PDB file of C-alpha atoms in Angstrom:
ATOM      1  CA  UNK T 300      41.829 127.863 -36.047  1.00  0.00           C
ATOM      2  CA  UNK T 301      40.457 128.659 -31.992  1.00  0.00           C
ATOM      3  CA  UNK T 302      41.613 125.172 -31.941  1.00  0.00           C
ATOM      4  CA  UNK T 303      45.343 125.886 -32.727  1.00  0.00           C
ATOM      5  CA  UNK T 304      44.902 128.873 -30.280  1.00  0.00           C
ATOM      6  CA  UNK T 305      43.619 127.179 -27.116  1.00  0.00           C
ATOM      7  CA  UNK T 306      46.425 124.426 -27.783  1.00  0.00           C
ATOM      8  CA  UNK T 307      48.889 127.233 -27.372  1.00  0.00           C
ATOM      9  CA  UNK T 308      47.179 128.199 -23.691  1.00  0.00           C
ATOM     10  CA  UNK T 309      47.727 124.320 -22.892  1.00  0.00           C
ATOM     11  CA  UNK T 310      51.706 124.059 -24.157  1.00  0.00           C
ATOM     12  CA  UNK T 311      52.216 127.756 -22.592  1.00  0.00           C
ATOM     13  CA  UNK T 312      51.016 126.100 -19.486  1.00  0.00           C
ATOM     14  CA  UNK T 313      52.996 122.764 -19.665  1.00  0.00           C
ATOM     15  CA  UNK T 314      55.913 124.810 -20.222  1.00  0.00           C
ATOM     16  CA  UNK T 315      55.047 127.116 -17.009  1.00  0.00           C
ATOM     17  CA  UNK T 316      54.808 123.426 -14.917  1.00  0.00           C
ATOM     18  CA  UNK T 317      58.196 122.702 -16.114  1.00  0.00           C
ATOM     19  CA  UNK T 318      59.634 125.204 -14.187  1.00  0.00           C
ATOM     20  CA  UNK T 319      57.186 125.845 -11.219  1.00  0.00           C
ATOM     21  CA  UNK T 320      60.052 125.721  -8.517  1.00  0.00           C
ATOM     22  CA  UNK T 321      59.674 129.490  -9.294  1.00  0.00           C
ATOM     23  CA  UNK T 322      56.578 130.380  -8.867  1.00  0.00           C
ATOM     24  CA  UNK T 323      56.402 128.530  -5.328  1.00  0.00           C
ATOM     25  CA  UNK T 324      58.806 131.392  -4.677  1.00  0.00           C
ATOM     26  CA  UNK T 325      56.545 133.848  -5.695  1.00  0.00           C
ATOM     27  CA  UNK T 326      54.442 132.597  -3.605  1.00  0.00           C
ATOM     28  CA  UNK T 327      56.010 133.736  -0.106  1.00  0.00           C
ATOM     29  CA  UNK T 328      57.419 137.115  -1.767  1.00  0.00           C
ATOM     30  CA  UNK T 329      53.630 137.752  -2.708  1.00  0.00           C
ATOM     31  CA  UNK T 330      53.008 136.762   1.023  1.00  0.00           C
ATOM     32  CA  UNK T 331      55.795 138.652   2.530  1.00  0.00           C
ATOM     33  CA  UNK T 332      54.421 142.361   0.131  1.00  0.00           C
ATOM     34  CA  UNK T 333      50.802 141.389   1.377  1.00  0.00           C
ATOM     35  CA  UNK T 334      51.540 140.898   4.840  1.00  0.00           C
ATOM     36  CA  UNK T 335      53.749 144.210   4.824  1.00  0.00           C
ATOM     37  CA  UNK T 336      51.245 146.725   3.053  1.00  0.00           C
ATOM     38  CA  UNK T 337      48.869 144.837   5.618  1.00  0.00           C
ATOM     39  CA  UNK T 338      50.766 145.965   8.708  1.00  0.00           C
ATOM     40  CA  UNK T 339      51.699 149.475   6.898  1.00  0.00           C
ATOM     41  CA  UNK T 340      47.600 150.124   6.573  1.00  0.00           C
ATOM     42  CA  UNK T 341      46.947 148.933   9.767  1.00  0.00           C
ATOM     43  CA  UNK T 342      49.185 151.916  11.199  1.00  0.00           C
ATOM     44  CA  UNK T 343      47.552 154.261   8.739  1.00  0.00           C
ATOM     45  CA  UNK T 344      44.457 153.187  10.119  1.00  0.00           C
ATOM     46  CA  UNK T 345      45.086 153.250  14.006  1.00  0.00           C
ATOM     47  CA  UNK T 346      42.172 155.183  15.741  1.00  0.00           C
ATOM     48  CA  UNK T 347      39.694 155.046  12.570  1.00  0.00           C
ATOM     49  CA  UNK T 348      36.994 152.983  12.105  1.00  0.00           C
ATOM     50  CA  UNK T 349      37.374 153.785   8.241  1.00  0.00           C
ATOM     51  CA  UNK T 350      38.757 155.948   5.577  1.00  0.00           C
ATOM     52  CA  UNK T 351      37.486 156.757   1.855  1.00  0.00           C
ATOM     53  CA  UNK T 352      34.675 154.182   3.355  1.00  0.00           C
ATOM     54  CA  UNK T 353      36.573 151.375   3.333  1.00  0.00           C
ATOM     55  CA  UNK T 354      37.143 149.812   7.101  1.00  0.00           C
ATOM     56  CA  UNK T 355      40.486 147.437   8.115  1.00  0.00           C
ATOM     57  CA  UNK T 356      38.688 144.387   6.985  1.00  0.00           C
ATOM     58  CA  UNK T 357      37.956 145.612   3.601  1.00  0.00           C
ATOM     59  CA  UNK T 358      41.523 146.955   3.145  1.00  0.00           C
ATOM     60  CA  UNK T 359      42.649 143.809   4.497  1.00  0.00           C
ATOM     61  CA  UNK T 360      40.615 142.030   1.994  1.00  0.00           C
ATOM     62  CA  UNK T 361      41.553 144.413  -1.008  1.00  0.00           C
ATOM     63  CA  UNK T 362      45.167 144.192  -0.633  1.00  0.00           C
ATOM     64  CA  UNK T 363      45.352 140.074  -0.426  1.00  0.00           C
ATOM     65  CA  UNK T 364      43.041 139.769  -3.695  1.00  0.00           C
ATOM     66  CA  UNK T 365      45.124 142.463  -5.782  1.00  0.00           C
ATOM     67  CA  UNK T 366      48.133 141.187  -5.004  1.00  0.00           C
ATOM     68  CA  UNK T 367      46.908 137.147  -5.870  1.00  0.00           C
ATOM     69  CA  UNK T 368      45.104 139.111  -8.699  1.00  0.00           C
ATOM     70  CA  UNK T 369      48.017 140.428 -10.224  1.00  0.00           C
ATOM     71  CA  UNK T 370      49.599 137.133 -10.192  1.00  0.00           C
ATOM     72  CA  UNK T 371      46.954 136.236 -13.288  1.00  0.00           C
ATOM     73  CA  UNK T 372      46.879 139.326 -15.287  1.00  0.00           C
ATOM     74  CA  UNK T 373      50.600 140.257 -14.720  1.00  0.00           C
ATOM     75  CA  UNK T 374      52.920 138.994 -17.777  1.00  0.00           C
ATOM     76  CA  UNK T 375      55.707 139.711 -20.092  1.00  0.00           C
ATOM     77  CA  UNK T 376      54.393 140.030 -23.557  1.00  0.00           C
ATOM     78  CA  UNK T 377      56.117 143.559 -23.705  1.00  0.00           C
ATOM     79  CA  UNK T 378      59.397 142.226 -23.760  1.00  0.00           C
ATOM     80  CA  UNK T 379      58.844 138.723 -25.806  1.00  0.00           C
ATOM     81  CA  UNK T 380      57.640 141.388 -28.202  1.00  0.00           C
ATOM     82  CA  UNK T 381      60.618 143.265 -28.116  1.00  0.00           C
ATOM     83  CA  UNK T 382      62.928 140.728 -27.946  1.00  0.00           C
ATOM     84  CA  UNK T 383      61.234 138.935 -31.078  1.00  0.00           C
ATOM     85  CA  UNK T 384      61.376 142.220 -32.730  1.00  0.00           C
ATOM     86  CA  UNK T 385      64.944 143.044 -32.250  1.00  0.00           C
ATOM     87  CA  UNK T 386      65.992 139.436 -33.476  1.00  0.00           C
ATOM     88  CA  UNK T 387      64.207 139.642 -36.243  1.00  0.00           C
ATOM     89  CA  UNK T 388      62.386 136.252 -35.266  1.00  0.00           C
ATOM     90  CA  UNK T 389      59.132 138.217 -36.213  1.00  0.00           C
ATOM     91  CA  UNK T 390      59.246 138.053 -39.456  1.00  0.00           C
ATOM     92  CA  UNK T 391      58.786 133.977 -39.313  1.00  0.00           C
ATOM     93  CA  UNK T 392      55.722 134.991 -37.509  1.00  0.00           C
ATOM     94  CA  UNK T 393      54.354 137.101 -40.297  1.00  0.00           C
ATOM     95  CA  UNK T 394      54.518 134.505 -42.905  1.00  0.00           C
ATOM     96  CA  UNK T 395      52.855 131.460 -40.572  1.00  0.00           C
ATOM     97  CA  UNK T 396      48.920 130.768 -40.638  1.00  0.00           C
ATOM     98  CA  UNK T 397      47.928 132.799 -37.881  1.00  0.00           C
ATOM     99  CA  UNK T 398      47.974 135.910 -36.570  1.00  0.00           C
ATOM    100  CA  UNK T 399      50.791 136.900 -34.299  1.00  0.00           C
ATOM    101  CA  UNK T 400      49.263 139.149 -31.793  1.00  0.00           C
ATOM    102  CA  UNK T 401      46.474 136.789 -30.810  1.00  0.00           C
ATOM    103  CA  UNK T 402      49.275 133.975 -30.221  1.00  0.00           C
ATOM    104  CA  UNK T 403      50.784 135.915 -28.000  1.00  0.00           C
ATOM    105  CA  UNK T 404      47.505 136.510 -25.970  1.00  0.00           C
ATOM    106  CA  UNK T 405      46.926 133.143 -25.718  1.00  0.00           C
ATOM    107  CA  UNK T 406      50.225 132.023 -24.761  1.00  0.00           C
ATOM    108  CA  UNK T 407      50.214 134.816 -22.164  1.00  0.00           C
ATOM    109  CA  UNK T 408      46.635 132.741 -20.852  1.00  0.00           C
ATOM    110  CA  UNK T 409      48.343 129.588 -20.365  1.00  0.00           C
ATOM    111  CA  UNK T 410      51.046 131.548 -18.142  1.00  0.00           C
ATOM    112  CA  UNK T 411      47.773 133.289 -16.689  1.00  0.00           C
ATOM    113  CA  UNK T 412      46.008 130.276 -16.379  1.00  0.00           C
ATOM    114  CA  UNK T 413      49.128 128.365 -14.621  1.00  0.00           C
ATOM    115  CA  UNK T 414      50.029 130.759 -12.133  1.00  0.00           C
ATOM    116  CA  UNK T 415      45.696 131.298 -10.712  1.00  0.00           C
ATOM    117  CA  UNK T 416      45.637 127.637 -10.279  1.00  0.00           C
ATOM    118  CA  UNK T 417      49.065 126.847  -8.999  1.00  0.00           C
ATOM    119  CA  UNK T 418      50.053 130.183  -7.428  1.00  0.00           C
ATOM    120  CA  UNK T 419      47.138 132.567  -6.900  1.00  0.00           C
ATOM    121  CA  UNK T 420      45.155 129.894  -5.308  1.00  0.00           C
ATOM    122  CA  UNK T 421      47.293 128.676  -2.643  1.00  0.00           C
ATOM    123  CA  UNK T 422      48.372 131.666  -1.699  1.00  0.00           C
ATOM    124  CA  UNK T 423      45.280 133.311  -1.020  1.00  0.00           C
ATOM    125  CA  UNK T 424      44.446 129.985   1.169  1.00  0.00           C
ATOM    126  CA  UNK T 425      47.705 130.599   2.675  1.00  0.00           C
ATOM    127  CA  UNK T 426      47.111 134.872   3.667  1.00  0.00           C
ATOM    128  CA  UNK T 427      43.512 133.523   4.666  1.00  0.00           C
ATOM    129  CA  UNK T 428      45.095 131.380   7.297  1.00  0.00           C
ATOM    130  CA  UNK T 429      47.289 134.329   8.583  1.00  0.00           C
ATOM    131  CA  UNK T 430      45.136 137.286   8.050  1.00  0.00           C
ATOM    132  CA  UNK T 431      41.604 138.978   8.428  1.00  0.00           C
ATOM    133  CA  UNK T 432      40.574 138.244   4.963  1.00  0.00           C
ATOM    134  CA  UNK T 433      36.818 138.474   4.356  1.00  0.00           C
ATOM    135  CA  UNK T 434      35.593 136.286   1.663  1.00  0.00           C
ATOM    136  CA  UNK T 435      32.893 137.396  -0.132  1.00  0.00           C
ATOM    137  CA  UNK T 436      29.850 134.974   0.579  1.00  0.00           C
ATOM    138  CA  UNK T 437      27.869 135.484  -2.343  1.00  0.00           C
ATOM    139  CA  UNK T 438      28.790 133.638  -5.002  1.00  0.00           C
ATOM    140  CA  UNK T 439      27.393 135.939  -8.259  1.00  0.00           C
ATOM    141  CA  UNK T 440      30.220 138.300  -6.526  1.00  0.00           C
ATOM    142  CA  UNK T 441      32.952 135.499  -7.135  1.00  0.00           C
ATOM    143  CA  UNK T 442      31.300 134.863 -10.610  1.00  0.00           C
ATOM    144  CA  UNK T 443      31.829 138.944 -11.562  1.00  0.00           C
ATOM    145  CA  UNK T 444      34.848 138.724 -10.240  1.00  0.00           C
ATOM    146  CA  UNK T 445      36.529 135.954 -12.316  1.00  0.00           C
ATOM    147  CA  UNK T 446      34.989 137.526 -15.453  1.00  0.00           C
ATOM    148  CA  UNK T 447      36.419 141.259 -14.502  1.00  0.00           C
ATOM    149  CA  UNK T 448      39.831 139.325 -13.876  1.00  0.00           C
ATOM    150  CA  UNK T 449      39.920 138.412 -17.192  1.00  0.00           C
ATOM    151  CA  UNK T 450      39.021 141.525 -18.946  1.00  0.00           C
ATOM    152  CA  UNK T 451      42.156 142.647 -16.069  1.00  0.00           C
ATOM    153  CA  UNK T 452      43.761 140.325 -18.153  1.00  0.00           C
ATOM    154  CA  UNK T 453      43.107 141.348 -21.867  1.00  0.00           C
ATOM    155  CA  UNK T 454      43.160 145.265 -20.718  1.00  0.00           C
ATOM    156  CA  UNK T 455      46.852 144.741 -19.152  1.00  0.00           C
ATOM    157  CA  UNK T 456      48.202 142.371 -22.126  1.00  0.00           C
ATOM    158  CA  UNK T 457      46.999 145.154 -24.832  1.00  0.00           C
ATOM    159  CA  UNK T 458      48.792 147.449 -22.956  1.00  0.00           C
ATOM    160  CA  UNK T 459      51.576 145.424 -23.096  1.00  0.00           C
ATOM    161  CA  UNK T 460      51.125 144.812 -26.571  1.00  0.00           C
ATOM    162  CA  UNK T 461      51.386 148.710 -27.061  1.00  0.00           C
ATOM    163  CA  UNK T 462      54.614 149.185 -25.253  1.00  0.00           C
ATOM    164  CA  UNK T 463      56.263 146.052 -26.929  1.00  0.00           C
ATOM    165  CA  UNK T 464      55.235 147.417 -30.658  1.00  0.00           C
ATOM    166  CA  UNK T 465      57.595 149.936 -29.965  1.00  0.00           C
ATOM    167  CA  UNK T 466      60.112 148.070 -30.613  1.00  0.00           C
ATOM    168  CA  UNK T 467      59.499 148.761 -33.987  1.00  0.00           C
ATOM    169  CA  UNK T 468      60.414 152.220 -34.165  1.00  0.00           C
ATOM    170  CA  UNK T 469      62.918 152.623 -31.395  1.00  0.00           C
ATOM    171  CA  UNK T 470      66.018 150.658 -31.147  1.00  0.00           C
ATOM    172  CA  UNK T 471      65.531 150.027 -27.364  1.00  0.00           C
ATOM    173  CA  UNK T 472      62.390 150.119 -25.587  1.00  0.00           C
ATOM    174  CA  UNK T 473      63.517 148.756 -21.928  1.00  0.00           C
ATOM    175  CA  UNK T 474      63.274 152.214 -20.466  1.00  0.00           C
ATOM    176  CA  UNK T 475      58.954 152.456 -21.736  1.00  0.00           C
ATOM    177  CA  UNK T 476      58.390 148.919 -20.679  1.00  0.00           C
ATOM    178  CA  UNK T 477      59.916 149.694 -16.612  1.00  0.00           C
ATOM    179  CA  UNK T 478      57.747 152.906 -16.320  1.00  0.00           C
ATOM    180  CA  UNK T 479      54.703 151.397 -17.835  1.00  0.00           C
ATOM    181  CA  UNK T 480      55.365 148.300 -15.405  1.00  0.00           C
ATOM    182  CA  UNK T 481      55.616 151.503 -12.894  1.00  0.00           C
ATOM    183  CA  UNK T 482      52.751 153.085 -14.176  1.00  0.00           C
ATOM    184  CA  UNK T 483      50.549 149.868 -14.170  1.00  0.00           C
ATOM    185  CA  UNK T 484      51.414 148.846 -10.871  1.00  0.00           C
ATOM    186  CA  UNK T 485      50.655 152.515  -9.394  1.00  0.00           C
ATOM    187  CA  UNK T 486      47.584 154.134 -11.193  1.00  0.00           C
ATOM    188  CA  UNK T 487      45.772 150.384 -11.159  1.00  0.00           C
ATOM    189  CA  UNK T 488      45.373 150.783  -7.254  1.00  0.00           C
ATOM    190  CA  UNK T 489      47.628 147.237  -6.567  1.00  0.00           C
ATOM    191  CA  UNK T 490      50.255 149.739  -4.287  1.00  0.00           C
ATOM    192  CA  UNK T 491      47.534 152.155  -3.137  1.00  0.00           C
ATOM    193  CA  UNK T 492      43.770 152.479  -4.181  1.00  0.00           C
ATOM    194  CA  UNK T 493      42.948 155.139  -6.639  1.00  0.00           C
ATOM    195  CA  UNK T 494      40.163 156.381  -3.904  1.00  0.00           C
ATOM    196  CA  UNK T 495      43.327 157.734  -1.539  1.00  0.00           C
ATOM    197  CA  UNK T 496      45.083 159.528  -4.217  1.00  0.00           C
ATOM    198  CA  UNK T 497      44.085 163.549  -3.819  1.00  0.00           C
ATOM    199  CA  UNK T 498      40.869 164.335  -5.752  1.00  0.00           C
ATOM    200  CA  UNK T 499      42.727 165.924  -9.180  1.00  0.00           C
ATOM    201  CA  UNK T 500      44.386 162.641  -9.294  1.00  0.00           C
ATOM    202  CA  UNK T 501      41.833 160.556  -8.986  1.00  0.00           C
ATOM    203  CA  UNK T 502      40.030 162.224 -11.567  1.00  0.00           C
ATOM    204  CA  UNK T 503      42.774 161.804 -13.997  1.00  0.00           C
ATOM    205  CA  UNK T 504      43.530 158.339 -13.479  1.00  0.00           C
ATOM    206  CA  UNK T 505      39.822 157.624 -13.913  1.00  0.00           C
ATOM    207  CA  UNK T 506      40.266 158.445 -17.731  1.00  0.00           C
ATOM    208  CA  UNK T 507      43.160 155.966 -18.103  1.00  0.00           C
ATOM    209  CA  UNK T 508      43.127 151.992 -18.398  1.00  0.00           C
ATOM    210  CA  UNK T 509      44.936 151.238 -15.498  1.00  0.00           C
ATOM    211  CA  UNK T 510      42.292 151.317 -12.955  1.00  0.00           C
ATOM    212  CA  UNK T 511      40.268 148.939 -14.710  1.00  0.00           C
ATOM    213  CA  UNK T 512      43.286 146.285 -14.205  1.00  0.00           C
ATOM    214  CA  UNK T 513      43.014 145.566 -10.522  1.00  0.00           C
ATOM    215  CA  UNK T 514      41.433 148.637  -8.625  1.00  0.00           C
ATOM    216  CA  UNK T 515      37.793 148.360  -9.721  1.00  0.00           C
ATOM    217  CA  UNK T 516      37.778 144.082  -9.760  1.00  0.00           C
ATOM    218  CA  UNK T 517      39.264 143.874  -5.997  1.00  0.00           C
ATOM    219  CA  UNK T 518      36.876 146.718  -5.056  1.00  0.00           C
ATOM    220  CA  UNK T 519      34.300 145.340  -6.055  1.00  0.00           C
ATOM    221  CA  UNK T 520      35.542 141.564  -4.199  1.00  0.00           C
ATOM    222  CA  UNK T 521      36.162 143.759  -1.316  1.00  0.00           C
ATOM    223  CA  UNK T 522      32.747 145.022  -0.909  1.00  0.00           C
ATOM    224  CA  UNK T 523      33.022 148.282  -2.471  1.00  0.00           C
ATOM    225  CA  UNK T 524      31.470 148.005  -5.514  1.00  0.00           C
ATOM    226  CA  UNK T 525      27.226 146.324  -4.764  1.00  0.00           C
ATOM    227  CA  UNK T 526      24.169 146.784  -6.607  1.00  0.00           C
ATOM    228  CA  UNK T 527      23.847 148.669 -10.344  1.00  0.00           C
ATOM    229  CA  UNK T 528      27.945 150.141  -9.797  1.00  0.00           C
ATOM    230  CA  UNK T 529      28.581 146.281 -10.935  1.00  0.00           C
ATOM    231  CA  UNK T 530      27.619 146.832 -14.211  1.00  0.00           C
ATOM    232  CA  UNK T 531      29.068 150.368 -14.818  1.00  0.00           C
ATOM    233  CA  UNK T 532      32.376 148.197 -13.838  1.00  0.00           C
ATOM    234  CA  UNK T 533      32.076 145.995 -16.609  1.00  0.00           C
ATOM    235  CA  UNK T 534      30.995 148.764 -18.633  1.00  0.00           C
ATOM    236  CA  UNK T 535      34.270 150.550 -17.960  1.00  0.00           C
ATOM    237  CA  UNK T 536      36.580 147.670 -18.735  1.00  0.00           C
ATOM    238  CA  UNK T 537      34.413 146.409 -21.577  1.00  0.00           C
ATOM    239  CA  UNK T 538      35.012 150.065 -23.035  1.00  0.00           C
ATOM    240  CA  UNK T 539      38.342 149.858 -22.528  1.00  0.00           C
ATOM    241  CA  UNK T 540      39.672 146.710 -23.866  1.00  0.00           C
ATOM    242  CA  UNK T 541      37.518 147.501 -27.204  1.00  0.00           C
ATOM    243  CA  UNK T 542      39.303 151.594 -27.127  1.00  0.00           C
ATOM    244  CA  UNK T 543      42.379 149.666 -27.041  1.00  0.00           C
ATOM    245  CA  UNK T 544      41.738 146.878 -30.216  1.00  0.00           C
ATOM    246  CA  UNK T 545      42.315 150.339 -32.137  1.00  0.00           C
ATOM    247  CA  UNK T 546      46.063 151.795 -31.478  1.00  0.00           C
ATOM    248  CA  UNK T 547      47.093 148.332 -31.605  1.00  0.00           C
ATOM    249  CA  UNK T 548      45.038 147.772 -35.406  1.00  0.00           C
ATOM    250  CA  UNK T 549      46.954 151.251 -36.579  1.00  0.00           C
ATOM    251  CA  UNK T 550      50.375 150.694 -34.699  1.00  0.00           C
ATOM    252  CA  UNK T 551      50.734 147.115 -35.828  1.00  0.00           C
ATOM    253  CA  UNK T 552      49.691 147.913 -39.529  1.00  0.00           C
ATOM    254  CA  UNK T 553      52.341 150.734 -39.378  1.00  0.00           C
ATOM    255  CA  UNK T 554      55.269 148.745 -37.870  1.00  0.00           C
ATOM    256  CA  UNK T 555      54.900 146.233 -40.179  1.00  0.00           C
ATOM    257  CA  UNK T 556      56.316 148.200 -42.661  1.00  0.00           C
ATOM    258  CA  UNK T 557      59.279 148.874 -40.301  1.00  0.00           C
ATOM    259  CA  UNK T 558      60.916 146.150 -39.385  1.00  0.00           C
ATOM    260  CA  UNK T 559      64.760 146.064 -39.003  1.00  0.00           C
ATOM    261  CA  UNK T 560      66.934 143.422 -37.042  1.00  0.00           C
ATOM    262  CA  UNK T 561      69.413 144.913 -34.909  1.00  0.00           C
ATOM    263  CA  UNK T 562      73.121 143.290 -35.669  1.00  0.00           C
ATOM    264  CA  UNK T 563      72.032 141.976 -39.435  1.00  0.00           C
TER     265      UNK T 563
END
């Protein structure tokens, strides 16, 4: 059966080659938003040395990897989900030999997968070339890194997972899936990191998911994060993506007895 899964990450990723013309767009917008917010913190920065003890370089550093970063974890299982639902192409899925969810993880690796090699990669060689980035040298840091990226990954799709289940119970969800896309993009520290957001803030947004998506992995590439704070890191997103397995279990098993098509 993992079989029949990772053969969905390699069509998933076939398919994403197939229309790549895209993504080599994507590839100067991510440019253009990295070398703005660059520009933007290097005003907010002008006569300090640091602030919230990070210093230009590892700003510099922080923004280019979470923006490439999100380029792996980011997808759109939300709305497949709720498109599937309200089509009423779901219920195909139910009666097949596998289990629905996990195809849609692994399809959403192969997109993953596609755009770190084909996107993420040269990008980051590209904003390398143009900016102050500081790469770590150590390469254990580029080892925890990849393997926090992809619990960034699982954390963000089961999130994504949530919001699309509620297709089953709402008629429309497009209005939950833009402010979680909101929400994901703001409280995970890609627009600013949680560390700058006043202190009752960052003490809520330390009990949600979202800063285990891309705040604490590009801290820690950016040389915030050294020593034993490594391993409460993983300890946080490991904690989070299992504290997530359980809505899904009990939403899934409920919306299964739910299901309506919209238009017959």
């Amino acid at each position: 059966m993992m079989g029949a899964y990772l053969d969905l990450i390699r069509i998933r990723f076939l398919m994403m080659l197939a229309y790549r013309v895209n993504y080599y767009s994507g590839i100067l917008i991510y440019i253009v938003n990295i070398g703005a917010q660059y520009f933007l913190w290097k005003a907010i920065y002008a006569g300090n040395n640091t602030l919230v003890g990070m210093d230009m370089g590892q700003m510099t550093t922080y923004v280019a990897v979470s923006w490439m970063a999100r380029a792996f974890y980011f997808n759109n299982l939300d709305s497949e989900i709720a498109r599937e639902i309200k089509d009423g192409s779901v219920a195909v899925q139910f009666i097949r030999p596998y289990k629905y969810l996990m195809v849609k993880i692994f399809q959403g690796m192969g997109e993953g997968i596609f755009r770190l090699l084909l996107f993420s990669t040269p990008g980051m060689v590209i904003v390398c070339l143009i900016l102050p980035v500081h790469l770590p040298k150590d390469p254990l840091i580029w080892l925890f890194f990849f393997a926090m990226l992809l619990l960034s990954y699982l954390i963000n799709s089961q999130i994504n997972i949530l919001t699309g289940l509620f297709a089953f119970f709402v008629e429309n969800n497009e209005g939950m899936m833009r402010m979680k896309r909101v929400a994901v993009d703001l409280f995970s520290g890609l627009i600013i990191p949680v560390a700058f957001f006043p202190g009752w803030a960052e003490n809520v947004i330390q009990w949600l998911p979202f800063q285990a998506i891309s705040y604490l992995p590009s801290k820690l590439f950016s040389g915030g994060t050294t020593g034993t704070a490594i391993q409460h890191v993983f300890e946080i997103q490991i904690a989070w993506f299992l504290l997530l397995i359980l809505p899904i279990y009990w939403i899934w098993r409920r919306a299964r007895h739910r299901l309506f098509v919209q238009g017959g």
